[in-house]
mmCIF file of C-alpha atoms in Angstrom:
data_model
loop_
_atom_site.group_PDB
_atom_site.id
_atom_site.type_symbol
_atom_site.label_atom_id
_atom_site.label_comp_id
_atom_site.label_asym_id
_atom_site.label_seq_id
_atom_site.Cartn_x
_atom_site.Cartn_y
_atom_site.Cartn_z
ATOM 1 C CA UNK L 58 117.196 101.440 266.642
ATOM 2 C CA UNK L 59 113.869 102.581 265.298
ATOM 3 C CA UNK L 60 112.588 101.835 261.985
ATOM 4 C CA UNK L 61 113.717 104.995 259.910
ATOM 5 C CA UNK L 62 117.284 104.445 261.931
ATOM 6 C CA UNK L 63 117.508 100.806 260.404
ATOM 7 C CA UNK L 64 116.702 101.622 256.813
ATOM 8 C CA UNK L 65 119.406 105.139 257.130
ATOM 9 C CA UNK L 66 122.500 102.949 258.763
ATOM 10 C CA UNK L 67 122.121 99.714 255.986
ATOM 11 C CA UNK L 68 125.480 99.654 254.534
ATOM 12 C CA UNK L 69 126.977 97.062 252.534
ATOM 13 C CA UNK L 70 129.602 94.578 254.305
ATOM 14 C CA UNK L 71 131.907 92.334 252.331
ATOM 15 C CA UNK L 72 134.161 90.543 255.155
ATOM 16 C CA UNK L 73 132.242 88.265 257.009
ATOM 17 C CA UNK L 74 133.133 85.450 260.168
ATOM 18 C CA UNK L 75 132.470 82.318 259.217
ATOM 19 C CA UNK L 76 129.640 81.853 262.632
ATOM 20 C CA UNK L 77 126.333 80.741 261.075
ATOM 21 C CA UNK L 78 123.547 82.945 260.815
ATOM 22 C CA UNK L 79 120.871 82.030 263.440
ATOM 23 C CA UNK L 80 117.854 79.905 262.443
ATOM 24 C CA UNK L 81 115.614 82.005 264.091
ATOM 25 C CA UNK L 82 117.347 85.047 262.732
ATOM 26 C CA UNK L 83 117.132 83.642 259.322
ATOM 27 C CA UNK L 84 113.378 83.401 259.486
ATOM 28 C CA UNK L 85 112.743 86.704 260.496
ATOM 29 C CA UNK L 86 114.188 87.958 257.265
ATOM 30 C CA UNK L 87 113.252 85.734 254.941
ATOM 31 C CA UNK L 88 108.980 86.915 256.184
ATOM 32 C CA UNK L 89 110.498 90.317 255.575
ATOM 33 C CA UNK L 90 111.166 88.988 251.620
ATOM 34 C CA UNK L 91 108.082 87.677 252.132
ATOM 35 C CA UNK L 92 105.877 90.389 253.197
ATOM 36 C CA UNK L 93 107.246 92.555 250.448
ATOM 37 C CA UNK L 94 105.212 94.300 247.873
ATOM 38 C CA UNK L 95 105.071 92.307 244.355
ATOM 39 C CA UNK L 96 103.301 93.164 241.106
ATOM 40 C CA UNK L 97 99.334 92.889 241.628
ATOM 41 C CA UNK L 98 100.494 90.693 244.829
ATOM 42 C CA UNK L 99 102.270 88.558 242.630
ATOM 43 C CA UNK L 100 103.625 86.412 245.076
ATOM 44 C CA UNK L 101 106.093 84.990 242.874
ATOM 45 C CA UNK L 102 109.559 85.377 244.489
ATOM 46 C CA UNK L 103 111.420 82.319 245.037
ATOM 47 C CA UNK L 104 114.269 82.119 247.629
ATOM 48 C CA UNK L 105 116.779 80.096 246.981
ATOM 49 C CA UNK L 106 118.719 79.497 250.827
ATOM 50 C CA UNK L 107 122.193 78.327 250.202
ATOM 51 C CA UNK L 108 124.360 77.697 252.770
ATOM 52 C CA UNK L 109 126.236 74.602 251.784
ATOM 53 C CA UNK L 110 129.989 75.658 251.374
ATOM 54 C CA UNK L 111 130.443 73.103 248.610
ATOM 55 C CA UNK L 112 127.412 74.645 246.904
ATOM 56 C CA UNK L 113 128.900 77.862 247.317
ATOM 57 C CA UNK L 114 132.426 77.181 246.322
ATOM 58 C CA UNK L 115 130.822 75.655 242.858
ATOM 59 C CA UNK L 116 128.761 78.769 241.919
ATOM 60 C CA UNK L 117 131.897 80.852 243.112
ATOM 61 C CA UNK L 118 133.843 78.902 240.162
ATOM 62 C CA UNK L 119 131.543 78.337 237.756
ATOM 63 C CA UNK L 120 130.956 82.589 237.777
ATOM 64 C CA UNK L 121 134.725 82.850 238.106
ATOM 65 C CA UNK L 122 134.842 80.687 234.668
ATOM 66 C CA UNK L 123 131.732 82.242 232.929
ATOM 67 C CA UNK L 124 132.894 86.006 233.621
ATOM 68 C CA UNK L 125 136.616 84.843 232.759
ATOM 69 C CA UNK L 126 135.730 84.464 229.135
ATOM 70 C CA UNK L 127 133.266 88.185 228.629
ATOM 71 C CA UNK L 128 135.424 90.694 226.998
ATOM 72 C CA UNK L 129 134.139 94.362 228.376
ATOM 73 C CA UNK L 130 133.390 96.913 225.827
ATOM 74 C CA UNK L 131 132.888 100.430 226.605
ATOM 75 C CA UNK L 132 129.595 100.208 227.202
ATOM 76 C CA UNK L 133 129.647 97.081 230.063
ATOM 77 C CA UNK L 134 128.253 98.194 233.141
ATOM 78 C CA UNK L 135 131.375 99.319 235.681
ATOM 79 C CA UNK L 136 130.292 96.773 238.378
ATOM 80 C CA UNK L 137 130.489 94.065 235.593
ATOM 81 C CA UNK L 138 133.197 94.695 234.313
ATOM 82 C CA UNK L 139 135.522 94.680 237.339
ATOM 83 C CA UNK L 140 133.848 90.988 238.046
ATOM 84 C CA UNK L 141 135.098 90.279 234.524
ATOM 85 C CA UNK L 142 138.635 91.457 235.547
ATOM 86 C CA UNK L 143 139.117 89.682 238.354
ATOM 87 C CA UNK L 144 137.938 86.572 237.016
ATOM 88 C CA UNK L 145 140.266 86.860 234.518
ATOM 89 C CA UNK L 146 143.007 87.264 237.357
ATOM 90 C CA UNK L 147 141.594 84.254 239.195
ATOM 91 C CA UNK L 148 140.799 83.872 242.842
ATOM 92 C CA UNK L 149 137.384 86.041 242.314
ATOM 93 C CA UNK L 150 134.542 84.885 245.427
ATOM 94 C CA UNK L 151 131.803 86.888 243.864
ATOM 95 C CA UNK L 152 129.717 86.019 247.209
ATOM 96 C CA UNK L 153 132.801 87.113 249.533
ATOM 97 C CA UNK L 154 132.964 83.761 251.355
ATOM 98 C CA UNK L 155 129.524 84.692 253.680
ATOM 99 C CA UNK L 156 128.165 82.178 255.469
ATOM 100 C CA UNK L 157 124.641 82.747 253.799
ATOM 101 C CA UNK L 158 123.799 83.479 250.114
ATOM 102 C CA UNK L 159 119.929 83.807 249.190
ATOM 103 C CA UNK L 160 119.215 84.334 245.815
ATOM 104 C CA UNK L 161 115.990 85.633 244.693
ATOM 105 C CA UNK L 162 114.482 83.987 241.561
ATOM 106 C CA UNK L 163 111.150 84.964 239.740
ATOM 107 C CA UNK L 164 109.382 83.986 236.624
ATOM 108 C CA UNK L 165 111.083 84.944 233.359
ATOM 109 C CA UNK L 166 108.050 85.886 231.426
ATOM 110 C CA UNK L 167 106.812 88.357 234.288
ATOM 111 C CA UNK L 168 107.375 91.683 233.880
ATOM 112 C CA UNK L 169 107.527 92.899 237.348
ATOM 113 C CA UNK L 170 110.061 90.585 237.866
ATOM 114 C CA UNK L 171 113.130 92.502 238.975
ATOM 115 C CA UNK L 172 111.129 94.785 240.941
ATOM 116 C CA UNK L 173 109.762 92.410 243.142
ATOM 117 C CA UNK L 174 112.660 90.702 243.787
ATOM 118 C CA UNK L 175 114.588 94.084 244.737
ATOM 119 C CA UNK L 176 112.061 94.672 247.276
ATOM 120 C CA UNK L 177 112.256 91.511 248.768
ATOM 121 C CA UNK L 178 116.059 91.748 248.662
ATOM 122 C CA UNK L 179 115.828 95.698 250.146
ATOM 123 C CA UNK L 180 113.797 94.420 252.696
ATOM 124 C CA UNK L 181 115.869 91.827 253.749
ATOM 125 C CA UNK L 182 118.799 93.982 253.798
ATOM 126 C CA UNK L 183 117.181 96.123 255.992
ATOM 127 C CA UNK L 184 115.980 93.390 258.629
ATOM 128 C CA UNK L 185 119.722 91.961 258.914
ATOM 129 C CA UNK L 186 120.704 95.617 259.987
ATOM 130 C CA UNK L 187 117.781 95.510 262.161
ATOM 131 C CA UNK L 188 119.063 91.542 263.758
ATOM 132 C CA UNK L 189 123.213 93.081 264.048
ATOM 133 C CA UNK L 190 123.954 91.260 260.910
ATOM 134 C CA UNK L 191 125.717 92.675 257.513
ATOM 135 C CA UNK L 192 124.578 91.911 254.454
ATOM 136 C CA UNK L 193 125.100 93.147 250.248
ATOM 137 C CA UNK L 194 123.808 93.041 247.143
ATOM 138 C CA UNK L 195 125.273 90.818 244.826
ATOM 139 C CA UNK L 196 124.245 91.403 241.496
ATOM 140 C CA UNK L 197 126.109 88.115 239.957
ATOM 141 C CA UNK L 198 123.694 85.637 239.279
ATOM 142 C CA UNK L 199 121.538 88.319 237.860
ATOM 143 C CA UNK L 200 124.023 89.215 235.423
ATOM 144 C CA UNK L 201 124.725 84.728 234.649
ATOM 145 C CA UNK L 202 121.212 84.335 235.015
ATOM 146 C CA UNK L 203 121.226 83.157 231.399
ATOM 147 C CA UNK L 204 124.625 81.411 230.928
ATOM 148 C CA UNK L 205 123.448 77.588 230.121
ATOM 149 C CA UNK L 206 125.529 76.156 233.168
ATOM 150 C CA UNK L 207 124.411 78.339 235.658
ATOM 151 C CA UNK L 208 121.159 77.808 235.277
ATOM 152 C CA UNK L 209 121.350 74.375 234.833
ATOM 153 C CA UNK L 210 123.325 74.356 238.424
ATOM 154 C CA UNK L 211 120.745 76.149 239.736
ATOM 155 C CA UNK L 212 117.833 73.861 238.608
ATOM 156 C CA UNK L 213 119.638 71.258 239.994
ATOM 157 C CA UNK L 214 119.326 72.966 243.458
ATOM 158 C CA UNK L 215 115.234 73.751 243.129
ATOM 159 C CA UNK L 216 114.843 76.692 240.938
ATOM 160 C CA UNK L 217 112.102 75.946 238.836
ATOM 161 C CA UNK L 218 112.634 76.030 234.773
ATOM 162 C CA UNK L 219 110.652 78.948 234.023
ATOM 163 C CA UNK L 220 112.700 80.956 236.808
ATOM 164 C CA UNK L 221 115.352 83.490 236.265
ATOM 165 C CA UNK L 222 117.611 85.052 239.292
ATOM 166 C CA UNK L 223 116.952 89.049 239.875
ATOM 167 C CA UNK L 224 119.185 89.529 242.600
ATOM 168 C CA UNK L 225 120.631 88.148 245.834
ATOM 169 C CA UNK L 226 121.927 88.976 248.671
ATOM 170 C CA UNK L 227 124.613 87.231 251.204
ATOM 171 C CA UNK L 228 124.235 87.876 254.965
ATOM 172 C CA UNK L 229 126.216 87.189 258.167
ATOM 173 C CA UNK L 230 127.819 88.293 261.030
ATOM 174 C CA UNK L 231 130.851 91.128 260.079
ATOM 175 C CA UNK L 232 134.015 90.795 260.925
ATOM 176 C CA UNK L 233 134.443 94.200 262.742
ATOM 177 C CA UNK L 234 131.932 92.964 264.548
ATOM 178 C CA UNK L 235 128.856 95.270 264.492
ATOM 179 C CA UNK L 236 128.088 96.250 260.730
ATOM 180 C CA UNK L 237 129.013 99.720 259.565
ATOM 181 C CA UNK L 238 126.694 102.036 260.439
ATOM 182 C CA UNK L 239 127.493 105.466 258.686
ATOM 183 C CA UNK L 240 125.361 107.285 256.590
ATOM 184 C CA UNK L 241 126.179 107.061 252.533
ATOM 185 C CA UNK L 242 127.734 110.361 251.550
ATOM 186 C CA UNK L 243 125.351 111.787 248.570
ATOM 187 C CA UNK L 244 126.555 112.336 245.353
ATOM 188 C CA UNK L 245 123.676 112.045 243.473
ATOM 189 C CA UNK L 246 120.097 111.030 244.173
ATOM 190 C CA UNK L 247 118.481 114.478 243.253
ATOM 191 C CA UNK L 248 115.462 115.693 244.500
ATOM 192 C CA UNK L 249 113.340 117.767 242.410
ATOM 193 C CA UNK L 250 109.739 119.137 244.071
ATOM 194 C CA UNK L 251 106.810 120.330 241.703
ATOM 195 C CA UNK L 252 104.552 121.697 243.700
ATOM 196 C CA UNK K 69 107.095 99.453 266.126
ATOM 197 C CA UNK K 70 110.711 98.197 266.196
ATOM 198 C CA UNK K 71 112.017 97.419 262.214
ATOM 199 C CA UNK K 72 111.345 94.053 261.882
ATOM 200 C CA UNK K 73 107.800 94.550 262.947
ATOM 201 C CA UNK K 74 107.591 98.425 260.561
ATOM 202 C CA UNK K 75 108.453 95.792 257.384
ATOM 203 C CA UNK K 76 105.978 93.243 258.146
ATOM 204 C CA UNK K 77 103.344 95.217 258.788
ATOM 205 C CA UNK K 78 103.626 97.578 255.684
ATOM 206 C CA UNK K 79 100.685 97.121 253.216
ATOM 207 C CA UNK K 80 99.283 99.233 249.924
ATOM 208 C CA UNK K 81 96.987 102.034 251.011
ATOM 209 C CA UNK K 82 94.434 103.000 248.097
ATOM 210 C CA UNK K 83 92.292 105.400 249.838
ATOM 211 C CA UNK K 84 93.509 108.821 251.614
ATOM 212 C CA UNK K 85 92.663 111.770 253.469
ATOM 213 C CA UNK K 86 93.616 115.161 251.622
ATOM 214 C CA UNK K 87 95.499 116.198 254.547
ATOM 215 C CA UNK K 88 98.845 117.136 253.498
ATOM 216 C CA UNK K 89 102.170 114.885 254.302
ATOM 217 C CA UNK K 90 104.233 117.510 256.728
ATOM 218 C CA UNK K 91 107.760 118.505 255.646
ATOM 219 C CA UNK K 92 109.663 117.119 258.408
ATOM 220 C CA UNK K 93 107.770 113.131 257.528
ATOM 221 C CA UNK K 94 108.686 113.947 253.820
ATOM 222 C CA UNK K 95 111.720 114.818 254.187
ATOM 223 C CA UNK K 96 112.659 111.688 256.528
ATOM 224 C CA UNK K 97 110.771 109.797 253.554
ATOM 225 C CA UNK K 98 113.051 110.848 251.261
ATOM 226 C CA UNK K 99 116.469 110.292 253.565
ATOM 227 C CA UNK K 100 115.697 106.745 253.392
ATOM 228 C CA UNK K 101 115.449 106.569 249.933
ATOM 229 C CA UNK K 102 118.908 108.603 249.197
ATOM 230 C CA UNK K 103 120.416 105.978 251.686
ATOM 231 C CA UNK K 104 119.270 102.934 249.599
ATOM 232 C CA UNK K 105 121.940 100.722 247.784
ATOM 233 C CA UNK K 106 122.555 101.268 244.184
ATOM 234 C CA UNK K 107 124.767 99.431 241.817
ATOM 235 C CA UNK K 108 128.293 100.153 242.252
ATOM 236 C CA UNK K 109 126.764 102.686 244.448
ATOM 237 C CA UNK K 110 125.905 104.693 241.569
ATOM 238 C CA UNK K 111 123.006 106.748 243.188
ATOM 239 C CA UNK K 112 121.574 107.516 239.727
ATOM 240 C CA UNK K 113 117.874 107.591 241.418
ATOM 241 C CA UNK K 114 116.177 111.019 240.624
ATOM 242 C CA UNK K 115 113.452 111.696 242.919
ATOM 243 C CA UNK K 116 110.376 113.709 241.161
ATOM 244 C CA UNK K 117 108.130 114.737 244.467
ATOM 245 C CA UNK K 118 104.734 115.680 242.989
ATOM 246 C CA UNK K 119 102.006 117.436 245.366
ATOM 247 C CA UNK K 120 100.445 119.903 242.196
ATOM 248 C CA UNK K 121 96.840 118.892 242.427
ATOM 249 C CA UNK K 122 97.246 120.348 238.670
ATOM 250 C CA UNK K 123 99.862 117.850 237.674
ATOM 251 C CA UNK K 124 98.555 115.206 239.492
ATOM 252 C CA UNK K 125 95.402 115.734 237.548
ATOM 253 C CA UNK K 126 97.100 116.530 234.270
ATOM 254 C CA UNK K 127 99.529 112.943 234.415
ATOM 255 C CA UNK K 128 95.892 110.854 235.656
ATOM 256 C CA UNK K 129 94.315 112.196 232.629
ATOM 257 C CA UNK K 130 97.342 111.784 230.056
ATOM 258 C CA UNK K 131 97.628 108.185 231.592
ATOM 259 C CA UNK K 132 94.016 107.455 231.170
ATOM 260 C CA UNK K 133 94.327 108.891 227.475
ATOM 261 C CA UNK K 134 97.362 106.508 226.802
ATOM 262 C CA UNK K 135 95.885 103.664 228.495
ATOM 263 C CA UNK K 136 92.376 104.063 226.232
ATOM 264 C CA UNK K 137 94.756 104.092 223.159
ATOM 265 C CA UNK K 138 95.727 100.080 224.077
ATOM 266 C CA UNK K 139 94.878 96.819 223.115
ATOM 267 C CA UNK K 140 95.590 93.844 225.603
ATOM 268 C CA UNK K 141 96.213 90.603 224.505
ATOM 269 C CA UNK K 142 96.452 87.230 226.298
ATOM 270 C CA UNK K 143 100.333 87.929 227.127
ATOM 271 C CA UNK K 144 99.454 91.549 228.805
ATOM 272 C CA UNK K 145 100.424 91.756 232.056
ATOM 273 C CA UNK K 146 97.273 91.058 234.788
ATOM 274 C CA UNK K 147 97.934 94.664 236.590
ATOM 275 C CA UNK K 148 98.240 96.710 232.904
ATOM 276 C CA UNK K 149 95.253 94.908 231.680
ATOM 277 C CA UNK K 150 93.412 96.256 234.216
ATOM 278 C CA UNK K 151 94.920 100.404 234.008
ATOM 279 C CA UNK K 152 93.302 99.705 230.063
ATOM 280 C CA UNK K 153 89.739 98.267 230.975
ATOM 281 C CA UNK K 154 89.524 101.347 233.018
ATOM 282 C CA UNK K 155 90.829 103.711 231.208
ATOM 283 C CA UNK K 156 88.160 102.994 228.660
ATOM 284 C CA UNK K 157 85.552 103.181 231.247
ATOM 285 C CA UNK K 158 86.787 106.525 231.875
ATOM 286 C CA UNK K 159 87.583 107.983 235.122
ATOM 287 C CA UNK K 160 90.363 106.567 235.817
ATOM 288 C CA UNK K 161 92.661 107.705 238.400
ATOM 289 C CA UNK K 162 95.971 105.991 238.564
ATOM 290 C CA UNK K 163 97.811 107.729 241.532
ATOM 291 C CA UNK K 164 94.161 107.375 243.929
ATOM 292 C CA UNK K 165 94.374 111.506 244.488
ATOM 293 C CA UNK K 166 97.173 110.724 247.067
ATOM 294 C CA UNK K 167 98.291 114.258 248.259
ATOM 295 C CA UNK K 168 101.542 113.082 246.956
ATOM 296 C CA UNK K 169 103.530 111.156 244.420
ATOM 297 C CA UNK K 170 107.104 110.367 244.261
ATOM 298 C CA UNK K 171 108.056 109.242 240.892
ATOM 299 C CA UNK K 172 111.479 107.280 240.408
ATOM 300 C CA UNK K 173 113.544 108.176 237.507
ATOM 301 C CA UNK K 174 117.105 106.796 236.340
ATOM 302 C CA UNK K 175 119.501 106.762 233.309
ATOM 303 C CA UNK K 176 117.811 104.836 230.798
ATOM 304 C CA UNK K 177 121.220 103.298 229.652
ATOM 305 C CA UNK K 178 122.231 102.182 232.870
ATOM 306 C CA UNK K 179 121.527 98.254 233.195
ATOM 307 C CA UNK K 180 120.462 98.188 237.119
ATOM 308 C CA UNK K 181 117.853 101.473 236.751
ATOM 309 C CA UNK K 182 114.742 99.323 237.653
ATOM 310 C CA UNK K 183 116.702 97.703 241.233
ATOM 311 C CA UNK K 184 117.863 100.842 242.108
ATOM 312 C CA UNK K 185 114.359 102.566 241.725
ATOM 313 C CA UNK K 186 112.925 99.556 243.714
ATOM 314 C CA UNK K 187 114.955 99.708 246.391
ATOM 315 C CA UNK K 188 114.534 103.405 247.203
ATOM 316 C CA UNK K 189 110.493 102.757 246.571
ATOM 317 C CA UNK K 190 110.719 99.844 249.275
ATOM 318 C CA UNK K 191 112.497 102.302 251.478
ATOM 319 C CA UNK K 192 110.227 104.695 251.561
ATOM 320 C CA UNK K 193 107.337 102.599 251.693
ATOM 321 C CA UNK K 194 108.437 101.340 255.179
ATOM 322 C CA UNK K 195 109.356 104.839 256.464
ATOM 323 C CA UNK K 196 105.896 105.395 255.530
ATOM 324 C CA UNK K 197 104.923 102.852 257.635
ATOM 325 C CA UNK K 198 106.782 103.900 260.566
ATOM 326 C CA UNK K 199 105.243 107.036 260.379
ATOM 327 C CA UNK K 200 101.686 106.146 260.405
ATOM 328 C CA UNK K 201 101.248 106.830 256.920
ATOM 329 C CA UNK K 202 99.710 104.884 254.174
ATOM 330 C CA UNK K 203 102.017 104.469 250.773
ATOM 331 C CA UNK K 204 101.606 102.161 247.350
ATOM 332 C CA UNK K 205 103.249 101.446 244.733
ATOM 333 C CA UNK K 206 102.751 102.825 241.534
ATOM 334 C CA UNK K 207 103.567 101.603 238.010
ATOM 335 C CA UNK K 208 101.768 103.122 235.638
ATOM 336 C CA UNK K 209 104.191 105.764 234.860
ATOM 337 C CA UNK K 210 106.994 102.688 234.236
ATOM 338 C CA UNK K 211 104.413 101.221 232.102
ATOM 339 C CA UNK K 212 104.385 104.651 230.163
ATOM 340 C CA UNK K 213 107.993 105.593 230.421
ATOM 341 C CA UNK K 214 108.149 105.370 226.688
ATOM 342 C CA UNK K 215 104.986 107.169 225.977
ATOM 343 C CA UNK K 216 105.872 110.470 223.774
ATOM 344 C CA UNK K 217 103.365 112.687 225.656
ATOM 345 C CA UNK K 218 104.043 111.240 229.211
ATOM 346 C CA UNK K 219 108.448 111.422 228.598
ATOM 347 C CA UNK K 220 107.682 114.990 227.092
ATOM 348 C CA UNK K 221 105.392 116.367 230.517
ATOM 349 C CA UNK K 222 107.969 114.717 232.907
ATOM 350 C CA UNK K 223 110.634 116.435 231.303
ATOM 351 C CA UNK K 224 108.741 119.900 231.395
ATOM 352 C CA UNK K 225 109.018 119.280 235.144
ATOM 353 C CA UNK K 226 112.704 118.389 235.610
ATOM 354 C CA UNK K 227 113.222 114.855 234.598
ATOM 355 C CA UNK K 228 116.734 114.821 232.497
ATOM 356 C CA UNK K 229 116.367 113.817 228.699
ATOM 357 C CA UNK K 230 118.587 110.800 229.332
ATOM 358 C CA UNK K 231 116.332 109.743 232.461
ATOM 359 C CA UNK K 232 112.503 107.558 232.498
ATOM 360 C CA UNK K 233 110.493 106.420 235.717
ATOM 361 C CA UNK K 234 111.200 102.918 236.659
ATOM 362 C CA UNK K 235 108.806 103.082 239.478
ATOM 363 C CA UNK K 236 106.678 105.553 241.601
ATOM 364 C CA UNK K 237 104.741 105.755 244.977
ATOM 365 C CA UNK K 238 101.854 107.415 246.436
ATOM 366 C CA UNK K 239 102.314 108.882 250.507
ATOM 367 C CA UNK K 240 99.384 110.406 252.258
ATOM 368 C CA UNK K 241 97.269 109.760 255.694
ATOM 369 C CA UNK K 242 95.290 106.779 255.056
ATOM 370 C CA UNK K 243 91.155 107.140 254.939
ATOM 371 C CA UNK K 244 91.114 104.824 257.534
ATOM 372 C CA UNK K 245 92.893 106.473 259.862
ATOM 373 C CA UNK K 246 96.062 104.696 260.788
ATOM 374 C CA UNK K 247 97.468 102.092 257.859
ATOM 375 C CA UNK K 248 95.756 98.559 257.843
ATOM 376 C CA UNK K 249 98.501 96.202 259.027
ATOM 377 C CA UNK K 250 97.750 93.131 258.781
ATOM 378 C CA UNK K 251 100.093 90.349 257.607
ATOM 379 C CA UNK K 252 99.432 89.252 254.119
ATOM 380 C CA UNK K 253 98.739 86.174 253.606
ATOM 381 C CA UNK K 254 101.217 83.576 251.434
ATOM 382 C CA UNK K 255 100.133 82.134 248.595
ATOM 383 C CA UNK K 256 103.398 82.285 247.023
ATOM 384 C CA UNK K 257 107.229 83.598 247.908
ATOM 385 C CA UNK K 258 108.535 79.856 247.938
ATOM 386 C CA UNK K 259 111.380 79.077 250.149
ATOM 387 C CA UNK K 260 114.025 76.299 249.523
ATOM 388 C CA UNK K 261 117.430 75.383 251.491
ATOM 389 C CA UNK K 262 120.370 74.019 249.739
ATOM 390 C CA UNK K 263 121.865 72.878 252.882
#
């Protein structure tokens, strides 16, 4: 596949096999976060590599427990809120058991912060379609990325204290096999030319 | 270029030809921004494609006006600081007289507008890329997404009342010739494995 090929066929996977992700794989698209634009070549994105299951069953609970006691309003954000209901339901995996989660931290007091980290997270996205891998967005950490025991967790692993997560991603081999490869079906994204 | 190699090699281009961007390279531009993730796969993104050498000039000179209006302080972000010293210079060009400039708009309500605008902006600027053509990101129009004069122009030319810029990007044939790509080099983008 070409470049324009890659970025058109990403599509988000959320049933993984439990194989590892390749080392050498795993490089190549973590210097695609790396080569990403940031704000005045900021610089400042932090990827945090987890693939320790135990790590990753503990974050999977302790979101599991901090979304278990939000109550949605009307105005919680749709994605959010299911997480919220299924929490409450138990059994919620917000990082669908992949064998790799990276999450993308960045200074709390910057302002391109969630910007940066989007593009590193787009173009690592892009790269696993690019290597036969899947890979999604997973918005969790972003949205616990000020509950007192997450973070804490999370210092404990290397994030630095003046860090925030802005996104992550998980990544890994699907379990159809290749990743899905259709073309997203637009409903919105309008165009409007002024020329 | 293969993908991997398209991302990598994608850098900010800040001098262009006047040559017109063809249709058919636009319009794959703009494919891979439709086809970026969204939250909840929302595809809120609203895609304002400017090439009106009289609104490009019109938003470089209401920018430079807003920009003149500012004070910066010791908490003002390095990249802003710099759109005010030279706006009170005077001359000041944000957008680099690209031959065009996509502006990113999304619901202002909607909590993952900046992301989604980001990813679509990373999208394209890698298309870019694999189309020999030089791209950059542009902020100044976030920075001024709440500026009465700015919201009230965008709007004359299609942006919805409920919608602001969370990013933009110029496209255009580089001065150069073909894009510089070399690798940047890290200062930054910290890596650590929880293993």
């Amino acid at each position: 596949m070409n470049a324009l090929e890659t970025i058109l066929t990403r599509r988000s996977t959320r049933n993984y096999r439990p194989d590892p992700v390749e080392q050498e794989k795993l490089d190549q698209i973590l210097d695609c976060a790396r080569q990403a634009p940031s704000g005045g070549n900021n610089q400042t994105n932090h990827l945090l590599v987890i693939r320790n299951k135990e790590v990753m069953d503990e974050l999977a609970a302790m979101a599991e427990k901090a979304f278990s006691k939000m109550e949605p309003d009307e105005n919680t954000y749709a994605s959010l809120r299911r997480a919220i209901e299924a929490s409450k339901k138990g059994g919620y995996v917000f990082h669908y058991n992949a064998p790799v989660l990276i999450a993308v931290a960045n200074r709390k007091d910057y302002s391109n912060n969630i910007a940066d980290c989007a593009c590193a997270i787009e173009n690592m996205m892009v790269a696993a379609n690019a290597l036969d891998l899947g890979s999604c967005w997973i918005n969790q950490l972003k949205w616990l990325n000020e509950e007192p025991e997450v973070v804490a967790y999370l210092q404990s692993l290397g994030m630095k204290e003046d860090e925030r997560v802005y996104g992550a991603l998980i990544v890994g081999y699907p379990a159809a096999g290749l990743p899905n490869r259709n073309l997203m079906k637009q409903k919105g994204n309008e165009v409007t030319y002024i020329d």
